[in-house]
Coordinates of C-alpha atoms and ligand atoms in Angstrom, one line a residue:
D1 CA 0.0 0.0 0.0
G2 CA 1.3 3.5 -0.8
F3 CA 4.9 4.1 -2.0
A4 CA 8.3 3.6 -0.5
A5 CA 10.2 6.9 -0.3
E6 CA 12.7 5.6 -2.7
R7 CA 10.1 5.2 -5.4
L8 CA 8.0 8.3 -4.6
F9 CA 11.0 10.7 -4.8
N10 CA 12.4 9.3 -8.0
Q11 CA 9.7 10.3 -10.4
G12 CA 10.9 13.7 -11.5
F13 CA 8.7 15.8 -9.1
S14 CA 9.9 18.2 -6.5
Y15 CA 7.7 17.8 -3.5
T16 CA 7.3 20.0 -0.5
Y17 CA 6.2 18.8 3.0
D18 CA 2.6 19.6 2.2
D19 CA 2.6 17.6 -1.1
V20 CA 3.3 14.3 0.7
I21 CA 1.6 12.4 3.5
F22 CA 2.8 9.3 5.5
L23 CA 0.5 6.3 5.9
P24 CA 0.0 5.3 9.5
H25 CA 1.9 2.2 10.6
Y26 CA 1.7 0.0 13.7
I27 CA 1.8 1.2 17.3
D28 CA 3.3 -1.0 20.0
F29 CA 4.6 1.6 22.5
P30 CA 3.2 4.6 24.4
T31 CA 3.9 8.2 23.2
E32 CA 6.1 8.8 26.3
S33 CA 8.5 6.2 25.1
V34 CA 9.3 8.1 21.9
Q35 CA 12.9 9.4 22.1
L36 CA 13.7 12.5 20.1
A37 CA 17.4 12.6 21.1
T38 CA 19.6 13.4 18.1
R39 CA 22.7 15.3 16.8
L40 CA 23.1 18.6 15.2
S41 CA 26.4 17.4 13.7
R42 CA 28.8 14.6 14.3
N43 CA 29.9 15.7 17.8
V44 CA 27.0 17.9 19.0
P45 CA 24.3 15.7 20.7
L46 CA 20.9 17.3 21.4
S47 CA 17.9 16.0 23.3
I48 CA 15.4 17.6 21.0
P49 CA 15.8 18.0 17.2
C50 CA 15.3 21.8 17.2
V51 CA 17.7 24.4 15.9
S52 CA 17.1 28.1 15.6
S53 CA 18.2 29.7 12.4
P54 CA 21.2 32.1 12.1
M55 CA 19.0 35.1 11.2
D56 CA 19.2 38.5 12.8
T57 CA 15.5 38.4 13.7
V58 CA 15.7 34.9 15.2
T59 CA 18.9 34.0 17.0
E60 CA 20.9 36.1 19.4
S61 CA 21.9 35.3 23.0
H62 CA 18.4 34.9 24.5
M63 CA 17.2 32.5 21.8
A64 CA 20.5 30.5 22.0
A65 CA 20.2 30.2 25.8
A66 CA 16.6 29.2 25.5
M67 CA 17.1 26.6 22.7
A68 CA 20.0 25.1 24.7
A69 CA 17.9 25.0 27.9
L70 CA 15.2 23.1 25.9
G71 CA 17.8 20.6 24.7
G72 CA 18.1 22.0 21.2
I73 CA 20.6 24.6 19.9
G74 CA 20.7 28.1 18.6
I75 CA 23.0 29.3 15.8
I76 CA 24.0 33.0 16.4
H77 CA 23.7 35.0 13.2
S78 CA 26.7 36.7 11.6
N79 CA 25.1 40.0 10.4
L80 CA 27.2 42.0 12.7
N81 CA 30.9 42.5 13.3
P82 CA 32.9 39.5 14.6
S83 CA 33.6 40.8 18.1
D84 CA 29.9 41.6 18.6
Q85 CA 28.9 38.2 17.4
A86 CA 31.4 36.6 19.8
A87 CA 30.0 38.7 22.6
L88 CA 26.5 37.2 21.8
V89 CA 28.0 33.7 22.1
R90 CA 29.6 34.6 25.4
S91 CA 26.5 36.1 26.8
A92 CA 24.4 32.9 25.9
K93 CA 27.1 30.7 27.5
A94 CA 27.4 32.9 30.6
R95 CA 24.2 31.5 32.2
R96 CA 22.5 28.2 32.9
V97 CA 19.0 29.7 32.8
P98 CA 17.0 30.7 29.7
I99 CA 16.7 34.2 31.0
L100 CA 18.4 37.2 29.5
S101 CA 17.8 40.9 30.0
N102 CA 20.8 42.5 28.2
P103 CA 21.8 44.4 31.3
V104 CA 22.8 48.0 31.3
F105 CA 25.4 49.1 33.8
T106 CA 26.0 52.3 35.5
S107 CA 28.0 53.7 38.5
P108 CA 26.6 54.9 41.8
S109 CA 27.5 58.5 41.2
A110 CA 25.8 58.7 37.8
R111 CA 22.4 60.0 37.0
I112 CA 19.7 58.3 34.9
E113 CA 18.5 60.9 32.4
S114 CA 15.7 59.2 30.5
M115 CA 13.8 56.0 30.1
E116 CA 16.2 55.2 27.2
D117 CA 19.0 54.6 29.7
F118 CA 17.2 51.4 30.7
G119 CA 17.4 50.0 27.2
S120 CA 14.8 47.2 27.0
N121 CA 15.3 46.3 30.7
P122 CA 13.3 46.8 33.7
Y123 CA 16.5 47.5 35.7
V124 CA 19.8 49.2 35.4
L125 CA 22.6 47.5 37.3
V126 CA 24.9 49.6 39.5
T127 CA 28.5 48.4 39.8
E128 CA 31.4 50.1 41.5
S129 CA 33.0 51.2 38.3
G130 CA 29.9 51.4 36.2
A131 CA 31.1 48.6 34.0
A132 CA 30.3 44.9 33.8
K133 CA 33.6 43.6 35.2
S134 CA 33.2 45.2 38.5
K135 CA 31.5 44.6 41.9
L136 CA 27.7 44.7 42.0
V137 CA 26.4 47.3 44.5
G138 CA 22.8 47.5 43.6
Y139 CA 20.1 48.3 41.0
V140 CA 17.5 50.8 40.0
S141 CA 14.2 49.7 38.7
R142 CA 12.2 51.7 36.0
A143 CA 9.3 52.0 38.5
D144 CA 11.6 53.6 41.2
W145 CA 13.1 56.0 38.7
L146 CA 9.7 57.0 37.3
K147 CA 8.5 57.8 40.9
L148 CA 11.4 60.2 41.5
P149 CA 10.2 63.8 41.8
N150 CA 13.6 65.1 41.0
K151 CA 15.5 63.3 38.2
E152 CA 18.7 65.2 39.0
V153 CA 19.5 63.0 42.0
K154 CA 22.4 60.6 41.8
I155 CA 21.9 56.9 41.7
Y156 CA 23.3 56.2 45.2
D157 CA 20.5 58.3 46.7
Y158 CA 17.7 56.0 45.6
M159 CA 19.1 52.7 44.3
V160 CA 18.3 49.4 46.0
N161 CA 21.6 48.2 47.6
S162 CA 22.3 44.6 46.8
S163 CA 25.6 43.0 46.6
D164 CA 24.1 39.6 46.8
F165 CA 24.4 37.4 43.7
V166 CA 24.1 33.9 42.5
P167 CA 26.8 32.1 40.4
W168 CA 26.2 31.8 36.7
D169 CA 25.8 28.0 36.7
Y170 CA 22.8 27.9 39.1
D171 CA 19.7 26.5 37.5
L172 CA 16.2 27.9 37.8
E173 CA 15.3 25.8 40.8
R174 CA 18.4 26.8 42.8
I175 CA 18.0 30.4 41.9
G176 CA 14.3 30.3 42.9
S177 CA 15.0 28.7 46.3
Y178 CA 17.9 31.0 47.0
M179 CA 15.8 34.1 46.3
D180 CA 13.0 32.6 48.5
E181 CA 15.3 32.0 51.3
K182 CA 16.8 35.5 51.2
G183 CA 13.5 37.2 50.5
K184 CA 14.8 38.8 47.3
D185 CA 12.8 40.0 44.3
V186 CA 15.8 40.5 42.1
I187 CA 19.3 39.1 42.2
G188 CA 22.5 39.5 40.2
M189 CA 24.1 36.6 38.4
V190 CA 27.9 36.6 38.3
K191 CA 30.6 34.8 36.3
D192 CA 34.3 35.4 36.6
D193 CA 33.7 38.4 38.8
E194 CA 31.6 39.9 36.0
V195 CA 27.9 40.7 36.5
V196 CA 26.1 38.7 33.8
D197 CA 22.5 39.6 34.4
L198 CA 19.9 40.4 36.9
I199 CA 17.2 37.9 37.6
S200 CA 13.8 38.7 39.0
T201 CA 11.4 36.3 40.8
E202 CA 8.8 37.3 38.2
E203 CA 10.9 35.7 35.4
V204 CA 11.7 32.7 37.5
E205 CA 8.0 32.2 38.3
R206 CA 7.0 32.7 34.7
I207 CA 9.3 30.0 33.5
K208 CA 8.3 27.6 36.2
T209 CA 4.7 27.6 34.9
Y210 CA 5.9 26.1 31.5
P211 CA 6.2 22.4 30.9
K212 CA 9.2 20.9 32.7
L213 CA 12.4 21.2 30.7
G214 CA 14.4 18.1 30.0
A215 CA 18.1 17.8 29.8
G216 CA 19.7 21.0 28.4
T217 CA 22.4 21.0 25.8
V218 CA 25.5 21.4 27.9
G219 CA 29.0 21.1 26.6
P220 CA 32.0 19.5 28.2
D221 CA 33.0 22.8 29.9
G222 CA 29.6 23.1 31.6
T223 CA 28.3 25.9 29.5
W224 CA 25.4 25.8 27.0
M225 CA 26.4 24.6 23.6
V226 CA 26.0 27.4 21.1
G227 CA 26.6 27.5 17.3
A228 CA 27.4 30.5 15.2
A229 CA 27.2 31.3 11.5
A230 CA 30.2 32.5 9.4
G231 CA 30.8 33.0 5.7
T232 CA 33.5 31.7 3.4
R233 CA 35.5 34.9 2.6
E234 CA 39.1 35.5 3.7
Q235 CA 37.9 37.9 6.5
D236 CA 35.7 35.1 7.9
K237 CA 38.9 33.4 9.1
E238 CA 39.3 36.3 11.6
R239 CA 35.6 36.0 12.6
L240 CA 36.1 32.3 13.2
E241 CA 39.0 33.1 15.5
Y242 CA 36.8 35.3 17.6
L243 CA 34.0 32.7 17.7
V244 CA 36.3 29.9 18.7
K245 CA 37.7 32.0 21.5
A246 CA 34.1 32.6 22.6
G247 CA 33.7 28.9 22.9
I248 CA 31.3 28.0 20.0
N249 CA 30.6 24.3 19.6
A250 CA 29.7 24.3 15.9
V251 CA 30.1 26.7 13.0
V252 CA 27.5 26.9 10.3
L253 CA 28.9 28.0 7.0
D254 CA 26.0 30.3 5.9
S255 CA 25.5 30.2 2.1
S256 CA 22.4 29.7 0.0
Q257 CA 24.4 27.5 -2.5
G258 CA 27.0 25.7 -0.5
N259 CA 28.6 23.6 -3.2
S260 CA 31.3 26.1 -4.1
I261 CA 35.1 26.1 -4.2
Y262 CA 35.0 28.8 -1.5
Q263 CA 33.1 26.7 0.9
I264 CA 35.1 23.5 0.2
E265 CA 38.3 25.4 0.9
M266 CA 36.8 26.9 4.1
I267 CA 35.7 23.5 5.4
K268 CA 39.2 22.1 4.8
Y269 CA 40.8 25.2 6.5
I270 CA 38.5 24.9 9.5
K271 CA 39.1 21.1 9.9
L272 CA 42.9 21.7 9.8
T273 CA 43.0 24.8 12.0
Y274 CA 40.3 23.8 14.6
P275 CA 40.1 20.0 14.5
E276 CA 37.8 20.0 17.6
L277 CA 35.2 22.3 16.0
D278 CA 32.2 20.8 14.2
V279 CA 31.5 22.4 10.8
V280 CA 28.1 22.4 9.2
G281 CA 28.1 22.9 5.5
G282 CA 25.4 24.0 3.1
N283 CA 23.0 24.8 2.0
V284 CA 22.5 21.9 -0.3
V285 CA 19.5 20.2 -1.9
T286 CA 21.1 17.6 -4.2
I287 CA 23.1 14.4 -3.8
N288 CA 25.9 15.8 -5.8
Q289 CA 26.2 19.0 -3.8
A290 CA 26.1 16.9 -0.6
Q291 CA 28.8 14.5 -1.8
N292 CA 31.2 17.4 -2.4
L293 CA 30.8 18.8 1.0
I294 CA 31.0 15.4 2.7
Q295 CA 34.2 14.7 0.9
A296 CA 35.6 18.1 2.1
G297 CA 35.0 16.9 5.7
V298 CA 31.7 18.5 6.9
D299 CA 30.3 17.2 10.2
G300 CA 26.7 18.2 9.4
L301 CA 24.7 19.3 6.3
R302 CA 22.1 22.0 6.1
V303 CA 19.4 21.3 3.6
G304 CA 17.1 23.8 1.8
M305 CA 17.0 26.2 -1.0
G306 CA 14.1 28.6 -1.4
S307 CA 11.9 26.7 1.0
G308 CA 12.0 29.3 3.8
S309 CA 8.9 31.4 4.5
I310 CA 10.7 34.7 3.6
C311 CA 12.7 33.3 0.6
T312 CA 12.4 34.4 -2.9
T313 CA 15.5 32.5 -4.2
Q314 CA 13.5 30.1 -6.4
E315 CA 11.6 33.0 -8.0
V316 CA 14.7 35.2 -8.4
C317 CA 17.3 32.6 -9.4
A318 CA 15.3 29.7 -10.7
V319 CA 17.1 27.2 -8.6
G320 CA 16.1 25.2 -5.5
R321 CA 14.1 22.1 -4.7
G322 CA 10.9 21.2 -2.9
Q323 CA 12.0 20.6 0.7
A324 CA 10.6 17.1 1.2
T325 CA 12.5 15.9 -1.9
A326 CA 15.7 17.8 -0.9
V327 CA 15.7 16.4 2.7
Y328 CA 15.1 12.8 1.5
K329 CA 17.7 13.0 -1.2
V330 CA 20.5 14.6 0.8
A331 CA 19.8 12.4 3.9
S332 CA 19.9 9.3 1.8
I333 CA 23.5 10.0 0.9
A334 CA 24.6 11.7 4.1
S335 CA 23.5 8.8 6.2
Q336 CA 26.0 6.6 4.4
S337 CA 28.8 8.7 5.9
G338 CA 27.2 9.3 9.3
V339 CA 26.7 13.0 8.6
P340 CA 23.5 14.4 10.3
V341 CA 21.2 16.5 8.1
I342 CA 19.5 19.7 9.2
A343 CA 16.2 20.3 7.4
D344 CA 16.3 24.1 7.1
G345 CA 13.2 26.2 6.3
G346 CA 9.6 25.6 5.5
I347 CA 8.5 24.5 9.0
S348 CA 5.1 25.9 9.9
F349 CA 3.6 23.1 12.0
S350 CA 4.5 20.1 14.1
G351 CA 3.5 17.9 11.1
H352 CA 6.3 19.4 9.0
V353 CA 8.8 18.5 11.7
V354 CA 7.6 14.9 11.7
K355 CA 7.9 14.8 7.9
A356 CA 11.4 16.3 7.9
L357 CA 12.7 13.9 10.5
A358 CA 11.0 10.8 9.1
L359 CA 12.4 11.7 5.7
G360 CA 15.9 11.4 7.1
A361 CA 16.7 14.7 8.8
S362 CA 18.3 14.7 12.3
T363 CA 17.1 18.2 13.2
V364 CA 14.9 20.9 11.8
M365 CA 16.1 24.5 11.6
M366 CA 13.4 27.1 12.0
G367 CA 13.1 30.8 11.3
S368 CA 9.5 32.0 11.1
F369 CA 8.4 29.3 13.6
L370 CA 10.5 31.0 16.3
A371 CA 10.6 34.6 15.2
G372 CA 7.4 35.7 17.0
S373 CA 8.6 34.4 20.4
T374 CA 9.7 36.3 23.5
E375 CA 13.3 35.1 23.0
A376 CA 13.7 36.4 19.4
P377 CA 15.5 39.7 19.0
G378 CA 13.5 42.9 18.7
A379 CA 10.5 44.4 20.4
Y380 CA 6.8 43.6 19.7
E381 CA 4.9 46.0 17.6
Y382 CA 1.2 46.3 16.7
Q383 CA -0.1 45.9 13.2
N384 CA -3.9 46.1 12.6
G385 CA -4.5 45.2 16.2
H386 CA -2.1 42.2 16.2
R387 CA 1.0 42.0 18.3
V388 CA 3.8 41.1 16.0
K389 CA 7.6 40.9 15.7
K390 CA 9.5 41.8 12.7
Y391 CA 10.9 38.8 10.7
R392 CA 13.1 39.3 7.7
G393 CA 15.0 37.2 5.2
M394 CA 18.8 37.5 5.4
G395 CA 18.7 38.0 1.6
S396 CA 16.3 40.9 1.9
L397 CA 17.6 44.3 0.9
E398 CA 17.2 45.5 4.4
A399 CA 19.3 42.8 5.9
M400 CA 21.9 42.9 3.2
T401 CA 22.3 46.6 3.7
K402 CA 23.3 45.7 7.2
G403 CA 25.9 43.3 6.0
S404 CA 24.5 39.8 5.2
D405 CA 25.2 40.0 1.5
A406 CA 28.0 37.4 1.7
R407 CA 25.3 34.7 1.9
Y408 CA 23.7 35.7 -1.4
L409 CA 26.2 37.6 -3.5
G410 CA 29.3 36.8 -5.4
D411 CA 32.4 38.3 -3.8
K412 CA 32.5 41.6 -5.5
A413 CA 29.0 42.1 -6.7
K414 CA 28.1 45.7 -6.7
L415 CA 24.4 45.4 -7.6
K416 CA 22.3 44.0 -4.8
I417 CA 19.4 41.7 -5.8
A418 CA 17.1 40.7 -3.0
Q419 CA 16.4 37.0 -2.4
G420 CA 14.1 37.5 0.5
V421 CA 11.5 39.8 2.0
V422 CA 10.8 41.7 5.2
G423 CA 7.7 40.9 7.1
A424 CA 6.2 40.3 10.5
V425 CA 5.0 37.3 12.4
A426 CA 2.4 36.9 15.2
D427 CA 3.4 36.9 18.9
K428 CA 3.7 33.3 20.0
G429 CA 4.8 33.7 23.5
S430 CA 7.9 31.9 24.9
V431 CA 9.7 29.1 23.0
L432 CA 10.0 27.5 26.5
K433 CA 6.3 26.9 26.3
F434 CA 5.5 26.2 22.7
I435 CA 8.5 24.0 21.8
P436 CA 7.7 21.4 24.5
Y437 CA 4.1 21.2 23.1
T438 CA 5.4 21.0 19.6
M439 CA 7.7 18.1 20.6
Q440 CA 4.8 16.3 22.2
A441 CA 2.9 16.6 18.9
V442 CA 6.0 15.3 17.1
K443 CA 6.1 12.3 19.4
Q444 CA 2.5 11.5 18.6
G445 CA 3.3 11.6 14.9
F446 CA 6.2 9.3 15.5
Q447 CA 3.9 6.9 17.4
D448 CA 1.5 6.8 14.5
L449 CA 4.4 5.9 12.3
G450 CA 5.4 3.1 14.6
A451 CA 8.8 4.8 15.1
S452 CA 10.1 5.1 18.7
S453 CA 13.1 7.2 17.8
L454 CA 14.7 9.1 14.9
Q455 CA 16.9 6.2 14.1
S456 CA 14.0 3.8 14.0
A457 CA 12.1 6.2 11.7
H458 CA 15.1 6.4 9.4
D459 CA 15.5 2.6 9.4
L460 CA 11.8 2.1 8.7
L461 CA 12.0 4.6 5.8
R462 CA 15.0 2.9 4.2
S463 CA 13.6 -0.6 4.7
R464 CA 10.5 0.6 2.8
V465 CA 8.2 -0.1 5.7
L466 CA 7.2 3.5 6.0
R467 CA 4.9 4.3 3.0
L468 CA 3.9 7.6 1.6
E469 CA 1.6 9.1 -1.0
V470 CA 1.3 12.4 -2.8
R471 CA -1.6 14.5 -1.8
T472 CA -3.8 16.0 -4.5
G473 CA -4.8 19.6 -4.2
A474 CA -8.2 18.4 -2.9
A475 CA -6.6 16.1 -0.4
Q476 CA -4.5 19.0 0.9
V477 CA -7.6 21.0 1.4
E478 CA -9.3 18.1 3.1
G479 CA -6.3 17.6 5.3
G480 CA -6.6 21.2 6.7
V481 CA -9.6 22.7 8.5
H482 CA -12.4 23.2 6.0
G483 CA -16.1 23.9 5.6
L484 CA -16.4 26.0 8.7
I485 CA -17.7 29.6 8.8
S486 CA -15.3 30.4 11.6
Y487 CA -13.0 28.6 14.1
E488 CA -10.4 29.2 16.6
K489 CA -7.0 27.6 16.1
K490 CA -5.6 26.8 19.5
A491 CA -3.3 23.8 19.8
F492 CA -2.6 23.9 23.6
Ligands
XMP501 P1 11.6 29.5 7.7 O1 10.6 28.9 6.7 O2 11.8 28.7 8.9 O3 13.0 29.6 6.9 O4 11.2 30.9 8.0 C1 14.2 30.0 7.5 C2 15.3 29.7 6.5 O5 15.2 30.5 5.3 C3 16.5 30.7 4.8 N1 16.6 32.2 4.5 C4 16.4 32.7 3.3 N2 16.2 32.2 2.1 N3 16.2 34.3 1.2 C5 16.1 33.0 1.0 O6 16.0 32.5 -0.1 C6 16.4 35.0 2.4 O7 16.4 36.2 2.4 C7 16.5 34.1 3.5 N4 16.7 34.4 4.8 C8 16.8 33.1 5.4 C9 17.5 30.3 5.8 O8 18.0 29.0 5.3 C10 16.7 30.1 7.1 O9 17.2 29.2 8.0

């Protein structure tokens, strides 16, 4: 009944996730026993198959810390100068909680002149010297500053004195009970005599209401594992040096067409210079592209071209591939060398995650799925009454003007052609809440397939036990909600 993947994907069609559907198989285990543990790349184990995309509206420190806390991993984008990118990596690694407030520091003898001095934070931290690498003496809250009748007063006259802190590697539970014990509403977090952040009970309590987090992605040095993107130009070697010093666990070579002499040389250079560092190559969508990068020594392959929600590559450049076909084809060759595949782009629901993984991917990389979350960079805005966050393609003119053109342009191209758009996505709340629900849905999908782990799904696919079919247009309509005048889409 149905088709084996091998047959379905060899008929000359380019299929997206929505084009295909798996036939249910046999269930002989409960949902809870489905294991989603996996690898980003050869030496980066994860407990859930989720990766946040290196885009400047998706992954900075907060997202990277949250993804690691969930058991996935974040890849810090490279649309900024190398030392700033390295600082984002350090900041994500400088905590063992998925909390981040980008603290602003000041000295006791300074004055706060306007609300802007708080940045996006509810507090300004006061240290002896006014810098981060200095002793914490207290903090000022927005509310306290707003209440001041005379804004001319110096900070030491009204700040809350607090030299108490917790070490950076305390987890949420420990921080929570420490604050309870000491009766504190906010507390500093310190690493190597440097104030890393300020944590409030409100944040701790908020996160405690979310589904319990499993094992986080912690590296051998006890910090969160964090990945970072880099390009393949000569100057990227300097960027890499910064990133390696900051402790990255994997580098993702960020290119829309990865099968190039530039990338192959860069992969060889990295493997030679930093033998301990995992290199993810890409993007690729064909067996031939994948083979070249595998031969060059990649530890992981990123798959997708033009499947992203903000992508216009297929329209502009006439190249790409339907994402279901691309993932299946690349995974079929990568698995022979033990190279994990990252299915990058085109994930809108949990069903897409199930399809990507069952077709051979080890992880999914997501942009739009995560961009509306609390942890994504940028502030919420309102559009037609909806709370949204900006989400833009790294090949959009706006992002390229800021510097990401290396991903989409030849070395010296002077004319910029956009391969992406700028848009906005709806507020989704915290990834710490909706990713656990998404993973539960993925486990149910795996159970329906009779696959109790990613490896078992891959084995069932290759042994032709898993069967698929192409959905007609009408079947796709039928497979979604239809025939209702109105409905509310709430998954949890
Ligand atoms: P989703 O569907 O998760 O896709 O939003 C995220 C992925 O899209 C890729 N990307 C782009 N592709 N033009 C493109 O053709 C762009 O401007 C662009 N920006 C990001 C990237 O692979 C990302 O992970």
